């Protein structure tokens, strides 16, 4: 039952936001009593914590699977982006922004874990891209990996990029293209242009 509660809560939070969904809403959607939910989760904060951890683990597993395929570095970035967007249901309710606003401690913990995982992935991707001749040799890998992570988080800021004006998938696509064009060789740019035709 605990896993079922987490899965349903995750679906509701992604679609309607952490703030909007109450324990009553969750109980109603599942056709169970609120008491049953409280048997597994002391309060909503504990449920949010469990849900974000569940989502993080699921996304990390999916990304690890993609990394094991050892795709061409630029294609790998596009494949990961597509997987994450699909898994997060296009982030209709801006979950990360709401998490930061209403559950700052959980957000801080999640961001730290995301950075640790993403840093390793991006550094490996950059090194392989340089070795394959698709990324410029002179780039500062440590700087690029960190600025890439910061940018990926910043485009989720609803004050800067409101949902009504910027569609999430398009934002992600534009940012990824921006990132690659700044570090790609001519060979890399050709690969990027071909991928843009596929992933648009």
C-alpha positions as a printed Julia matrix, in Angstrom:
200×3 Matrix{Float64}:
   0.0    0.0     0.0
   2.85   2.38    0.79
   4.18   2.12   -2.79
   0.7    2.63   -4.24
   0.25   5.77   -2.14
   3.63   7.12   -3.3
   2.85   6.41   -6.96
  -0.57   8.08   -6.83
   0.76  11.05   -4.84
   3.59  11.42   -7.34
   1.11  11.51  -10.23
  -1.07  14.11   -8.51
   1.85  16.29   -7.42
   3.31  16.37  -10.94
  -0.03  17.28  -12.48
  -1.42  19.69   -9.88
   1.48  20.71   -7.64
   2.63  20.0    -4.1
   0.63  22.89   -2.66
  -2.69  22.1    -4.34
  -3.02  18.42   -3.42
  -4.17  17.65    0.11
  -4.22  14.35    1.99
  -8.01  14.39    1.54
  -7.56  14.69   -2.24
  -5.16  11.75   -2.25
  -7.46   9.59   -0.11
 -10.41  10.42   -2.37
  -8.46   9.63   -5.55
  -7.35   6.27   -4.15
 -10.69   5.36   -2.6
  -9.12   4.83    0.82
  -9.4    6.59    4.16
  -7.06   9.37    5.19
  -6.24   7.25    8.23
  -4.73   4.62    5.93
  -2.38   7.21    4.45
  -1.35   8.4     7.92
  -0.53   4.82    8.83
   2.31   5.01    6.35
   3.15   8.72    6.44
   3.15  10.84    9.59
   2.21  14.0     7.66
   2.19  15.52    4.19
   5.82  16.62    4.48
   6.89  13.01    5.0
   4.81  11.99    1.98
   6.38  14.71   -0.18
   9.82  13.6     0.99
   9.11   9.96    0.1
   7.6   10.93   -3.25
  10.54  13.11   -4.33
  12.99  10.41   -3.27
  11.03   7.81   -5.25
  11.03  10.04   -8.36
  14.74  10.81   -7.99
  15.62   7.1    -7.77
  13.43   6.23  -10.77
  15.0    8.97  -12.91
  18.51   8.04  -11.8
  17.89   4.4   -12.76
  16.6    5.46  -16.17
  19.56   7.75  -16.77
  22.0    5.02  -15.7
  20.41   2.71  -18.26
  20.9    5.33  -20.99
  24.51   5.92  -19.93
  25.26   2.19  -20.14
  24.32   2.3   -23.83
  27.36   4.55  -24.49
  25.58   6.57  -27.17
  27.24   9.35  -29.11
  27.7   12.14  -26.48
  25.34  14.74  -28.01
  22.69  12.14  -28.78
  23.04  10.93  -25.18
  22.14  14.39  -23.85
  19.03  14.55  -26.03
  17.98  11.02  -25.01
  18.33  11.84  -21.31
  16.35  15.07  -21.76
  13.53  13.23  -23.53
  13.45  10.54  -20.83
  13.3   13.04  -17.95
  10.57  15.15  -19.57
   8.5   12.05  -20.26
   8.99  10.73  -16.72
   8.02  14.05  -15.15
   4.95  14.35  -17.4
   6.31  17.6   -18.86
   6.23  19.12  -15.34
   2.77  20.6   -15.79
   2.63  22.0   -12.26
   6.3   23.11  -12.01
   6.98  20.65   -9.17
  10.58  21.65   -8.52
   9.65  25.33   -8.24
   6.81  24.51   -5.82
   9.08  22.19   -3.87
  11.59  25.01   -3.44
   8.87  27.43   -2.33
   6.85  25.24    0.06
   9.3   22.53    1.13
  12.73  24.23    1.07
  14.52  21.61    3.2
  13.39  18.76    0.96
  14.31  20.83   -2.1
  17.82  21.52   -0.75
  18.42  17.82   -0.08
  17.11  16.85   -3.52
  19.19  19.51   -5.27
  22.35  18.26   -3.56
  21.65  14.68   -4.68
  20.82  15.85   -8.2
  24.08  17.77   -8.42
  26.19  14.82   -7.27
  24.64  12.51   -9.85
  24.43  15.02  -12.69
  27.98  16.29  -12.15
  29.43  12.83  -12.74
  27.22  12.25  -15.8
  28.02  15.61  -17.41
  31.76  15.39  -16.76
  31.87  11.9   -18.3
  29.8   13.15  -21.25
  32.1   16.14  -21.79
  35.27  14.03  -21.63
  33.86  11.53  -24.11
  32.68  14.36  -26.35
  36.19  15.84  -26.41
  37.72  12.42  -27.14
  35.22  11.91  -29.99
  35.96  15.33  -31.46
  32.42  16.72  -30.98
  33.32  19.1   -28.1
  36.13  21.66  -28.13
  39.38  20.52  -26.51
  40.07  23.73  -24.57
  36.8   23.9   -22.55
  36.93  24.03  -18.75
  35.06  20.84  -17.88
  34.54  21.65  -14.21
  33.07  25.06  -15.05
  30.87  23.79  -17.91
  29.44  20.93  -15.83
  28.47  23.29  -13.0
  27.05  26.05  -15.19
  25.03  23.43  -17.05
  23.51  22.18  -13.79
  22.75  25.73  -12.63
  21.08  26.54  -15.93
  18.93  23.42  -15.9
  17.62  24.46  -12.48
  17.26  28.14  -13.35
  14.94  27.55  -16.3
  12.47  26.0   -13.83
  12.14  29.36  -12.06
   8.54  30.41  -12.63
   9.3   34.08  -11.96
  11.78  34.15  -14.84
  10.12  31.59  -17.12
   6.36  31.5   -16.37
   4.48  28.48  -17.7
   2.01  30.66  -19.56
   4.81  32.09  -21.66
   7.35  29.25  -21.81
   6.45  25.61  -22.46
   8.64  23.27  -20.36
   9.75  20.89  -23.13
  10.66  23.81  -25.4
  12.64  25.47  -22.61
  14.6   22.28  -22.02
  15.24  21.91  -25.75
  16.38  25.51  -26.15
  18.69  25.29  -23.15
  20.26  22.03  -24.3
  20.85  23.5   -27.77
  22.36  26.63  -26.17
  24.68  24.45  -24.05
  25.89  22.34  -26.97
  26.39  25.22  -29.42
  28.73  26.87  -26.89
  31.1   23.91  -26.71
  30.66  21.96  -29.99
  33.17  21.55  -32.8
  32.0   21.69  -36.43
  31.55  17.92  -36.25
  29.44  18.33  -33.12
  27.33  21.06  -34.7
  26.5   18.8   -37.62
  25.33  16.09  -35.21
  23.33  18.67  -33.26
  21.58  19.99  -36.37
  20.59  16.46  -37.4
  19.3   15.67  -33.9
  17.26  18.88  -33.79
  15.33  17.63  -36.82
  14.48  14.43  -34.93
  13.76  15.84  -31.47
  11.8   18.99  -32.39
